[in-house]
XYZ file of C-alpha atoms in Angstrom:
681
model
C -0.349 29.950 112.850
C -2.985 27.742 114.462
C -2.318 24.066 113.892
C -4.920 21.636 112.653
C -6.668 19.845 115.597
C -5.740 16.275 114.795
C -7.300 14.786 117.875
C -10.661 16.373 117.142
C -10.604 15.195 113.452
C -9.892 11.730 114.638
C -12.745 12.021 117.089
C -15.143 13.186 114.259
C -13.995 10.437 111.995
C -14.482 7.778 114.697
C -17.969 9.188 115.439
C -18.791 8.941 111.729
C -17.590 5.210 111.611
C -19.827 4.645 114.650
C -22.826 6.172 112.910
C -22.259 3.920 109.864
C -22.078 0.826 112.119
C -24.995 1.787 114.274
C -27.284 2.413 111.355
C -26.944 -1.190 110.253
C -26.672 -2.746 113.770
C -29.619 -4.116 115.625
C -28.823 -3.634 119.319
C -30.858 -2.242 122.327
C -29.983 1.405 123.119
C -29.571 0.607 126.850
C -26.703 -1.688 125.936
C -25.037 0.964 123.836
C -25.361 3.566 126.548
C -23.946 1.120 129.121
C -20.965 0.279 126.849
C -20.347 3.990 126.254
C -20.312 4.668 129.976
C -17.871 1.784 130.650
C -15.683 3.010 127.741
C -15.570 6.536 129.141
C -14.199 5.123 132.477
C -11.588 3.166 130.610
C -10.689 6.315 128.631
C -10.204 8.230 131.895
C -7.807 5.584 133.179
C -6.049 5.655 129.943
C -5.785 9.397 130.114
C -4.112 9.390 133.443
C -1.405 7.118 132.202
C -0.940 9.049 128.893
C 1.310 12.205 129.550
C 0.902 13.723 126.188
C -2.068 13.193 123.747
C -1.001 11.520 120.489
C 2.716 11.521 121.321
C 2.699 8.866 124.109
C 0.440 6.079 125.071
C -1.035 4.282 122.151
C -3.521 2.681 124.334
C -5.156 6.046 124.855
C -5.478 6.737 121.156
C -7.034 3.266 120.401
C -9.317 3.640 123.458
C -10.481 7.090 122.236
C -11.296 5.724 118.864
C -13.247 2.896 120.183
C -15.158 5.205 122.643
C -16.193 7.588 119.852
C -17.230 4.654 117.592
C -19.464 3.667 120.360
C -20.543 7.268 120.751
C -21.577 7.270 117.140
C -23.588 4.026 117.625
C -25.234 5.558 120.662
C -26.160 8.778 118.744
C -28.002 6.553 116.174
C -29.861 4.593 118.861
C -30.667 7.722 120.943
C -32.130 9.711 118.032
C -34.184 6.837 116.675
C -37.683 7.699 117.729
C -38.804 4.103 117.492
C -36.821 3.359 120.632
C -39.176 5.519 122.719
C -42.467 4.371 124.092
C -44.605 7.175 122.641
C -43.653 6.497 119.045
C -46.742 5.700 117.121
C -45.353 2.262 116.056
C -45.375 1.086 119.565
C -49.087 1.837 120.123
C -50.652 -0.197 117.240
C -49.986 -3.772 115.948
C -49.080 -2.735 112.297
C -49.549 -6.281 111.084
C -52.975 -6.808 112.558
C -54.332 -3.122 112.427
C -57.905 -2.524 111.119
C -58.394 -1.044 107.699
C -58.857 2.275 109.176
C -57.548 3.961 112.274
C -57.999 7.606 113.506
C -54.751 9.691 113.095
C -54.213 13.314 114.050
C -51.086 15.094 112.637
C -49.774 18.344 111.516
C -47.907 19.196 108.269
C -44.182 19.319 108.691
C -42.783 19.593 105.207
C -44.005 19.733 101.678
C -42.411 17.354 99.151
C -42.124 17.394 95.387
C -45.431 15.920 93.982
C -45.613 12.857 91.935
C -47.903 12.287 88.943
C -50.887 11.183 91.122
C -50.144 12.463 94.544
C -49.223 15.564 96.555
C -46.772 14.444 99.111
C -46.004 15.730 102.654
C -44.033 14.770 105.656
C -46.320 14.943 108.727
C -45.832 14.572 112.460
C -48.210 12.393 114.267
C -49.959 13.831 117.395
C -52.654 11.355 118.262
C -53.346 7.743 117.114
C -56.652 6.196 118.155
C -56.834 8.896 120.979
C -53.335 8.211 122.357
C -50.734 10.944 122.383
C -47.867 9.829 120.046
C -45.113 11.219 117.935
C -43.230 10.279 114.901
C -43.029 11.233 111.156
C -45.233 9.733 108.415
C -45.429 10.171 104.715
C -48.729 11.585 103.548
C -49.968 11.124 100.017
C -52.950 13.125 99.056
C -54.588 12.075 95.712
C -54.392 14.949 93.228
C -57.671 16.902 92.754
C -58.245 20.004 90.590
C -60.124 21.677 93.481
C -57.520 20.835 96.023
C -55.446 23.495 97.711
C -51.774 22.888 98.907
C -51.693 21.971 102.583
C -49.869 24.511 104.677
C -47.019 23.652 107.062
C -48.200 23.783 110.623
C -51.825 23.001 109.851
C -53.345 20.158 111.862
C -55.599 17.557 110.424
C -57.538 14.390 111.354
C -58.186 11.335 109.149
C -59.305 7.816 109.293
C -57.315 5.546 107.051
C -54.855 2.701 107.030
C -51.228 3.083 108.153
C -49.090 1.176 105.722
C -45.300 0.503 105.537
C -43.503 2.220 102.743
C -42.590 -0.489 100.270
C -39.056 -1.368 99.452
C -37.638 -1.432 95.968
C -38.767 -4.568 94.315
C -36.651 -4.589 91.128
C -32.769 -5.035 91.040
C -30.665 -1.896 91.567
C -33.890 0.251 91.730
C -33.823 3.514 93.803
C -35.172 2.471 97.104
C -37.369 5.284 98.286
C -38.230 3.482 101.549
C -34.478 3.305 102.436
C -33.993 6.960 101.711
C -36.995 7.904 103.931
C -35.670 5.645 106.712
C -32.685 8.037 107.006
C -35.287 10.678 107.945
C -36.908 8.247 110.392
C -39.904 7.740 108.299
C -41.114 4.118 107.802
C -44.928 4.397 107.146
C -47.341 6.275 104.966
C -50.947 7.045 104.662
C -52.903 7.597 101.438
C -55.998 9.695 101.455
C -58.386 11.551 99.312
C -58.681 15.311 99.898
C -62.191 14.936 101.218
C -60.887 12.541 103.908
C -58.949 15.208 105.690
C -60.637 16.958 108.509
C -59.121 20.373 109.139
C -58.822 20.852 112.955
C -58.159 24.695 112.518
C -55.265 24.469 114.762
C -51.682 25.649 114.170
C -48.553 23.855 115.362
C -46.114 26.681 115.834
C -42.453 26.002 115.124
C -39.563 27.420 113.177
C -40.695 25.526 110.218
C -44.131 27.217 110.464
C -42.491 30.649 110.695
C -40.210 29.978 107.764
C -43.091 28.737 105.729
C -45.171 31.884 106.557
C -42.167 34.129 105.561
C -41.819 32.107 102.288
C -45.544 32.216 101.428
C -45.720 35.962 101.983
C -42.765 36.497 99.834
C -44.246 34.290 97.013
C -47.584 36.029 97.328
C -45.975 39.429 97.004
C -43.940 38.273 93.963
C -47.076 36.803 92.317
C -48.530 40.236 92.022
C -45.888 41.097 89.456
C -45.654 39.555 85.945
C -43.172 36.786 86.741
C -43.780 33.632 84.658
C -44.299 30.228 86.362
C -40.771 29.264 85.350
C -39.242 32.507 86.638
C -41.117 32.147 90.009
C -39.992 28.369 90.353
C -36.289 29.449 89.805
C -36.699 32.381 92.302
C -38.114 29.952 94.822
C -35.254 27.577 94.314
C -32.482 30.072 94.232
C -33.664 32.359 97.171
C -36.430 30.492 99.114
C -34.989 26.996 99.145
C -37.999 25.283 97.392
C -37.471 23.205 94.298
C -40.981 21.467 94.268
C -42.408 23.685 91.485
C -39.545 23.381 89.102
C -40.586 21.542 85.964
C -38.784 18.328 85.065
C -37.491 19.731 81.732
C -35.886 22.812 83.531
C -34.503 20.460 86.198
C -32.979 18.145 83.527
C -31.425 21.016 81.709
C -29.611 22.216 84.844
C -28.464 18.635 85.641
C -27.172 18.012 82.154
C -25.360 21.346 82.128
C -23.593 20.446 85.361
C -25.279 23.376 87.153
C -27.871 21.510 89.392
C -25.991 22.812 92.372
C -27.262 26.386 91.398
C -30.880 25.363 92.067
C -30.246 24.032 95.633
C -29.665 26.620 98.281
C -26.683 25.100 99.836
C -23.016 25.749 100.263
C -22.507 27.524 96.938
C -25.212 30.166 97.655
C -24.189 30.598 101.383
C -20.536 30.790 100.477
C -21.209 33.533 97.929
C -23.247 35.452 100.374
C -20.477 35.070 102.962
C -17.994 36.670 100.477
C -20.442 39.491 99.687
C -20.834 40.122 103.416
C -17.053 40.172 104.022
C -16.797 42.669 101.208
C -19.621 44.893 102.388
C -18.645 44.782 106.071
C -14.787 45.137 105.427
C -14.889 48.858 106.417
C -15.894 47.950 109.953
C -12.443 46.617 110.700
C -10.819 49.908 109.787
C -13.022 52.457 111.525
C -14.170 50.760 114.713
C -12.152 49.556 117.733
C -13.976 46.274 117.785
C -14.776 46.122 114.203
C -13.468 42.599 113.819
C -15.907 41.267 116.383
C -18.855 43.424 115.203
C -18.120 42.152 111.562
C -18.174 38.516 112.636
C -21.410 38.906 114.628
C -23.202 40.773 111.846
C -21.986 38.160 109.264
C -23.275 35.222 111.288
C -26.597 36.939 111.992
C -26.937 37.778 108.230
C -26.295 34.121 107.312
C -28.980 32.905 109.677
C -31.431 35.573 108.526
C -30.790 34.286 105.014
C -31.408 30.816 106.315
C -34.865 31.893 107.639
C -35.762 33.597 104.311
C -34.595 30.461 102.466
C -37.060 28.291 104.325
C -34.807 26.626 106.979
C -34.509 23.553 104.781
C -31.905 20.810 105.905
C -29.496 21.809 103.213
C -29.699 25.537 104.170
C -29.154 24.640 107.897
C -26.312 22.476 106.897
C -24.688 25.092 104.808
C -25.176 27.994 107.254
C -23.858 26.027 110.124
C -20.814 25.085 108.199
C -20.121 28.569 106.964
C -20.727 30.122 110.342
C -17.652 28.278 111.595
C -15.776 29.108 108.387
C -16.656 32.788 108.920
C -14.970 32.466 112.312
C -12.001 30.831 110.722
C -11.745 33.548 108.066
C -11.938 36.330 110.553
C -9.217 35.053 112.780
C -7.085 34.787 109.560
C -5.992 31.169 110.157
C -6.046 29.026 106.967
C -5.701 25.718 108.824
C -8.546 26.744 111.158
C -10.952 26.246 108.145
C -10.381 22.565 108.388
C -11.105 22.751 112.059
C -14.254 24.750 111.361
C -15.433 22.094 108.897
C -15.027 19.181 111.304
C -16.438 21.179 114.203
C -19.674 22.004 112.178
C -19.767 18.460 110.988
C -19.441 17.110 114.485
C -22.230 19.410 115.758
C -24.564 18.563 113.006
C -24.331 14.824 113.264
C -24.724 15.067 117.197
C -28.101 16.713 116.424
C -29.001 14.417 113.475
C -26.627 11.404 112.919
C -28.468 10.199 109.878
C -27.544 13.335 107.951
C -24.382 11.439 107.141
C -26.518 9.244 104.658
C -27.817 12.468 102.945
C -26.415 12.855 99.403
C -26.562 16.603 99.841
C -24.704 16.529 103.018
C -21.922 14.457 101.583
C -21.664 16.519 98.547
C -21.644 19.861 100.488
C -18.756 18.899 102.797
C -16.781 17.143 100.091
C -17.020 20.178 97.788
C -15.900 22.685 100.456
C -13.086 20.449 101.627
C -11.891 19.857 98.039
C -11.973 23.607 97.392
C -9.994 24.550 100.489
C -7.544 21.679 100.010
C -7.037 21.468 96.221
C -7.773 24.952 94.798
C -4.660 26.718 96.177
C -2.570 24.115 94.460
C -4.194 24.224 91.179
C -4.151 28.107 91.224
C -0.308 28.084 91.398
C -0.048 26.449 87.929
C -0.797 29.820 86.231
C -0.476 33.398 87.401
C -2.692 35.690 85.404
C -1.655 39.484 84.957
C -4.925 41.192 84.640
C -7.863 41.579 87.091
C -10.429 39.968 84.845
C -8.284 36.875 83.892
C -7.444 36.504 87.671
C -11.102 36.286 88.458
C -11.891 33.896 85.611
C -8.888 31.795 86.550
C -10.034 31.842 90.210
C -13.450 30.679 89.343
C -12.081 27.997 86.956
C -9.738 26.583 89.706
C -12.555 26.505 92.212
C -14.728 24.562 89.807
C -12.010 22.186 88.867
C -11.229 21.524 92.576
C -14.750 21.046 93.502
C -15.472 18.676 90.626
C -12.283 16.564 91.291
C -13.428 16.167 94.994
C -17.126 15.367 93.898
C -16.319 13.162 90.765
C -16.279 9.676 92.352
C -19.350 10.444 94.477
C -21.341 12.009 91.554
C -20.482 9.000 89.368
C -21.550 6.668 92.155
C -24.918 8.287 92.640
C -25.769 9.804 89.228
C -23.821 7.817 86.700
C -23.199 10.707 84.331
C -20.649 13.412 83.896
C -21.345 16.808 81.970
C -18.092 17.649 80.138
C -19.233 21.263 79.727
C -19.656 21.845 83.504
C -16.826 24.368 83.490
C -18.537 26.454 80.812
C -21.762 26.776 82.641
C -19.934 27.660 85.820
C -17.645 30.107 84.114
C -20.652 31.845 82.602
C -23.038 31.662 85.475
C -20.844 31.744 88.685
C -19.353 35.287 88.073
C -22.841 36.674 87.969
C -24.529 34.396 90.507
C -23.458 36.691 93.397
C -25.134 39.617 91.576
C -28.268 37.557 90.805
C -28.508 36.415 94.479
C -27.967 39.914 95.746
C -30.401 41.333 93.152
C -33.002 38.735 94.084
C -32.810 39.495 97.843
C -33.285 43.118 97.012
C -36.303 42.314 94.818
C -37.921 40.088 97.525
C -37.346 42.864 100.135
C -38.840 45.527 97.988
C -41.676 43.253 96.945
C -42.279 42.442 100.615
C -42.592 46.231 101.443
C -44.831 46.753 98.366
C -42.364 49.261 96.812
C -40.920 47.050 94.037
C -40.872 48.938 90.672
C -42.250 46.979 87.784
C -39.163 47.804 85.701
C -36.918 46.268 88.467
C -39.027 43.127 88.553
C -38.955 42.821 84.677
C -35.249 43.373 84.682
C -34.732 40.571 87.338
C -37.167 38.230 85.403
C -34.971 38.878 82.281
C -31.865 37.861 84.195
C -33.531 34.517 85.176
C -34.624 33.968 81.494
C -31.117 34.682 80.219
C -29.652 32.240 82.791
C -32.240 29.524 81.758
C -31.496 30.006 78.027
C -27.747 29.552 78.639
C -28.262 26.546 80.716
C -30.585 25.059 78.195
C -28.190 25.711 75.236
C -25.304 24.027 77.194
C -27.582 21.042 78.240
C -28.648 20.588 74.588
C -25.013 19.714 73.582
C -25.843 16.105 74.208
C -22.577 14.719 72.833
C -20.828 16.506 75.766
C -22.887 14.643 78.503
C -21.550 11.299 79.227
C -24.382 9.056 80.566
C -24.873 5.655 81.990
C -21.368 5.356 83.545
C -21.097 2.161 85.688
C -19.415 3.062 88.989
C -19.382 0.768 92.081
C -18.817 1.541 95.710
C -15.344 -0.127 95.457
C -14.292 2.018 92.603
C -15.473 5.079 94.493
C -13.312 4.267 97.525
C -10.181 3.502 95.413
C -10.772 6.697 93.344
C -10.696 8.816 96.458
C -7.557 7.044 97.534
C -6.039 7.864 94.216
C -7.121 11.558 94.334
C -5.733 12.010 97.860
C -2.436 10.469 96.943
C -2.279 12.532 93.738
C -2.841 15.757 95.630
C -0.351 14.842 98.255
C 2.305 14.017 95.683
C 1.518 17.276 93.839
C 1.701 19.273 97.152
C 5.122 17.809 98.254
C 6.931 15.268 96.071
C 8.040 12.154 97.687
C 9.062 8.878 95.954
C 7.059 6.759 98.388
C 3.826 8.876 97.601
C 4.441 8.468 93.877
C 4.804 4.715 94.351
C 1.558 4.747 96.448
C -0.185 6.729 93.642
C 1.049 4.102 91.034
C -0.246 1.184 93.120
C -3.686 2.945 93.718
C -4.109 3.465 90.021
C -3.116 -0.110 89.360
C -5.698 -1.308 91.927
C -8.373 0.992 90.321
C -7.615 -0.455 86.867
C -7.730 -3.977 88.253
C -11.076 -3.427 89.848
C -12.467 -1.949 86.638
C -11.208 -4.829 84.535
C -12.469 -7.471 87.125
C -16.014 -5.859 87.383
C -16.078 -5.780 83.507
C -15.274 -9.407 83.291
C -17.923 -10.378 85.895
C -20.709 -8.442 84.056
C -19.572 -9.622 80.562
C -20.113 -13.248 81.791
C -23.367 -12.622 83.560
C -26.549 -14.364 82.275
C -29.843 -14.234 84.013
C -33.596 -14.087 83.379
C -35.686 -11.667 85.333
C -39.437 -11.306 85.935
C -39.907 -7.724 86.949
C -42.294 -6.296 89.423
C -44.367 -4.003 87.012
C -47.833 -2.902 88.017
C -50.694 -4.204 85.739
C -48.070 -5.719 83.217
C -45.837 -8.680 82.845
C -42.238 -7.836 81.802
C -39.718 -10.463 81.452
C -36.025 -9.785 80.676
C -33.091 -11.949 79.486
C -29.567 -10.798 79.816
C -26.858 -12.467 77.677
C -23.571 -11.089 76.501
C -24.397 -7.655 77.877
C -27.363 -7.495 75.652
C -30.813 -7.202 77.360
C -34.019 -8.396 75.754
C -37.448 -7.393 77.150
C -40.583 -9.397 76.553
C -43.581 -7.430 77.650
C -47.357 -8.095 77.517
C -48.081 -4.326 77.039
C -46.080 -1.596 75.480
C -43.509 0.043 77.998
C -42.779 3.760 77.815
C -39.263 5.205 77.934
C -39.980 6.607 81.456
C -41.094 3.101 82.609
C -38.230 1.372 81.066
C -35.751 3.741 83.003
C -37.724 3.116 86.220
C -37.791 -0.684 85.879
C -34.368 -1.426 84.512
C -32.421 1.788 83.868
C -30.061 1.190 86.890
C -29.891 -2.484 86.088
C -28.532 -1.806 82.581
C -25.900 0.778 84.015
C -24.827 -1.665 86.829
C -24.355 -4.599 84.415
C -22.831 -2.476 81.525
C -25.570 -3.732 79.283
C -27.527 -2.327 76.472
C -31.266 -2.670 75.694
C -31.306 -4.901 72.521
C -35.109 -5.273 71.780
C -38.547 -4.930 73.395
C -40.707 -7.744 72.079
C -44.227 -9.134 72.682
C -44.464 -11.620 75.540
C -44.630 -15.196 74.526
C -46.102 -18.215 76.413
C -43.175 -20.632 76.156
C -39.413 -19.898 76.854
C -36.382 -22.134 76.998
C -33.598 -20.862 79.249
C -30.612 -22.837 80.474
C -32.131 -26.247 80.138
C -35.404 -25.033 81.939
C -38.645 -24.622 80.251
C -40.720 -21.608 81.282
C -44.501 -21.311 80.637
C -46.465 -18.094 80.905
C -50.180 -18.712 81.851
C -51.974 -15.473 80.945
C -55.650 -14.328 81.140
C -56.649 -16.752 78.366
C -55.965 -19.461 80.933
C -54.662 -21.861 78.267
C -52.242 -24.382 79.834
C -53.209 -27.827 78.736
C -50.568 -29.019 76.411
C -50.011 -32.862 75.873
C -46.811 -34.213 77.411
C -45.565 -30.782 78.396
C -44.062 -30.259 81.791
C -42.627 -26.853 82.363
C -40.036 -26.282 85.196
C -41.347 -22.709 85.892
C -44.871 -21.290 85.568
C -45.328 -17.494 85.484
C -48.949 -16.490 86.239
C -49.922 -13.246 84.372
C -53.042 -11.173 84.069
C -55.054 -12.886 86.784
C -55.840 -16.092 84.867
C -59.089 -17.777 86.091
C -57.612 -21.130 86.861
C -57.733 -23.708 89.660
C -53.916 -23.749 90.588
C -54.175 -27.223 92.304
C -55.282 -28.712 89.020
C -52.594 -26.943 87.146
C -49.896 -28.328 89.511
C -51.392 -31.863 89.168
C -51.431 -31.498 85.452
C -48.050 -29.926 84.725
C -45.848 -30.774 87.777
C -43.836 -27.566 87.876
C -40.807 -26.929 90.059
C -41.494 -23.269 90.630
C -44.452 -20.845 90.299
C -44.151 -17.110 89.950
C -46.887 -14.504 90.238
C -46.083 -10.861 89.274
C -47.828 -7.599 89.795
C -50.248 -8.010 86.865
C -52.343 -10.266 89.034
C -55.111 -9.404 91.479
C -53.765 -9.523 95.113
C -56.692 -11.769 96.177
C -55.729 -14.282 93.460
C -52.025 -14.233 94.525
C -53.077 -14.925 98.118
C -55.084 -18.050 97.093
C -52.351 -19.235 94.807
C -49.833 -18.925 97.705
C -51.972 -21.122 99.872
C -52.339 -23.722 97.064
C -48.523 -23.864 96.611
C -47.959 -24.283 100.382
C -50.297 -27.213 100.408
C -48.616 -28.781 97.381
C -45.169 -27.944 98.730
C -44.364 -26.044 95.522
C -42.007 -22.950 95.739
C -44.023 -19.797 95.206
C -42.551 -16.439 94.354
C -44.742 -13.380 94.477
C -43.106 -10.186 93.272
C -45.185 -7.794 95.425
C -43.448 -9.280 98.565
C -40.203 -10.875 97.404
C -39.351 -8.573 94.545
C -38.340 -9.469 91.007
C -37.804 -13.133 90.324
C -34.196 -13.700 89.065
C -33.106 -17.025 87.525
C -29.359 -17.291 87.042
């Protein structure tokens, strides 16, 4: 039996650590490359002195870990396009750029649209006549007459290049940070009539994939599929979730079946199992059947990847399962672990920032958990009949995957659907058939020979799946939401799970003691974090466009004072994560007042009425709201405040003038559009 390649696993983990460090480390790439070269020389000397790897010579092991940590840092710096002279950011002074500059680009990827914009990732070609490269976020204002921009099409526009704003409220999802992991730091916002079509095509694999996907969609559109059915087909088989409605997406999420909508490890794994079943006779009737089967399997997986649009999640899954296919075909159980780490290492070498992709993390953790935990869980019960065996197998795979993903899903999504096993038990046995049926439908539609009855049958299957998912999702009492879970709790939870599985796999008293200690540490962290949040008191002036929203947190009760009414959606956007993080509940939403007393400090809100003259009244903090027409120097001379705050309800030109006045008067000035929400503890 082939042994697990421990040195390579250590190399991969060391590289991952280096990527984590390199992403947050500001250092010139030349220094990193030089350090890596010196480390390689030291590693060579250490190798000569070490007779056997990992058995003698601890200096070699330590040196190797350091070398590959530096290698991980070097990967981040080498792949960062900003470190190259032809990146667009090195050809224009982004702080002093004119209002409009000429940019030529081609469409690289279509993103899910927002309420007001269609969004794309584009690749810059020319900036002010200079040849450049680099990815930019394109936001095109929605227009009823506007068509979707095609991948590969080249356009020219004259507009301002703007940095993507960071999250300005506490614990809010930081879209700019997310885009930075894709090497995107700037955006352009245009109207449809500002785009000049160059009538040129930038040919690439992405373009070919998009053409295949468009052809398939147009062929399917001729049949009587509803918009919901088409959106699910696009998600299941073509790797595109942009057109799924928010209600359908929420149903799958609350039912614990969101993984069904993303073409990733689950779909590729099912297709791998189907291919192994279909191609199994090759091993019996051909001399080199084993090799032929492996080649056909890998080719089929990559053909599916092309049909599915070559999205990052598909590439990730197909690469991983290509190595797993090799492991399965050589009949080595432990080689599956090697396959996982080899595919992981190769992918991060090509794109190190994949490590920060949630989908990337979930994919590998799910597969690792299934491979490691499922065989142990399956031994608990031995069914006698074929059907019960299959159901038990699906159940154990689901439990293993959920156990491996639980801490990470709680950290990112703060909710847990208790009925996840029901949706998986109902859907997963038929998902392989649905995928196979769907591929057949697409192929027949592509060849214009799809019978209407077959199309109607497949559409009915999609409807039944949606109905089941919706029914499960509507059992709201079984969806636990707003679960506070920190990064520390996540790390300790994984330590506990690892020790639990190791103890269950091979009992040892020391492992049991370690498990007990980890559980104790986890409980201590939970108690400590609850104690900290229960004693937290603070006042927050949120960054809320065209509105002033002030919140006060006391005894884990959050009161909001707002100038205008706040919708549920806006509440979730502004302070949803804040409430979860601080284990707080929303008490009341009340009308904004002009005077507040908080912790011996007096706060005054000067709104559009511009009323501020109160006899013998000297507030500590002034909040400017609704662009009041005031002379701020006179206000300061009259009220003598210690701090002035301007939120997003004011005109930017007013805020700029107020900032200059405060600098002259030496008064601290906080503007939420640059510094984020104002927090008073």
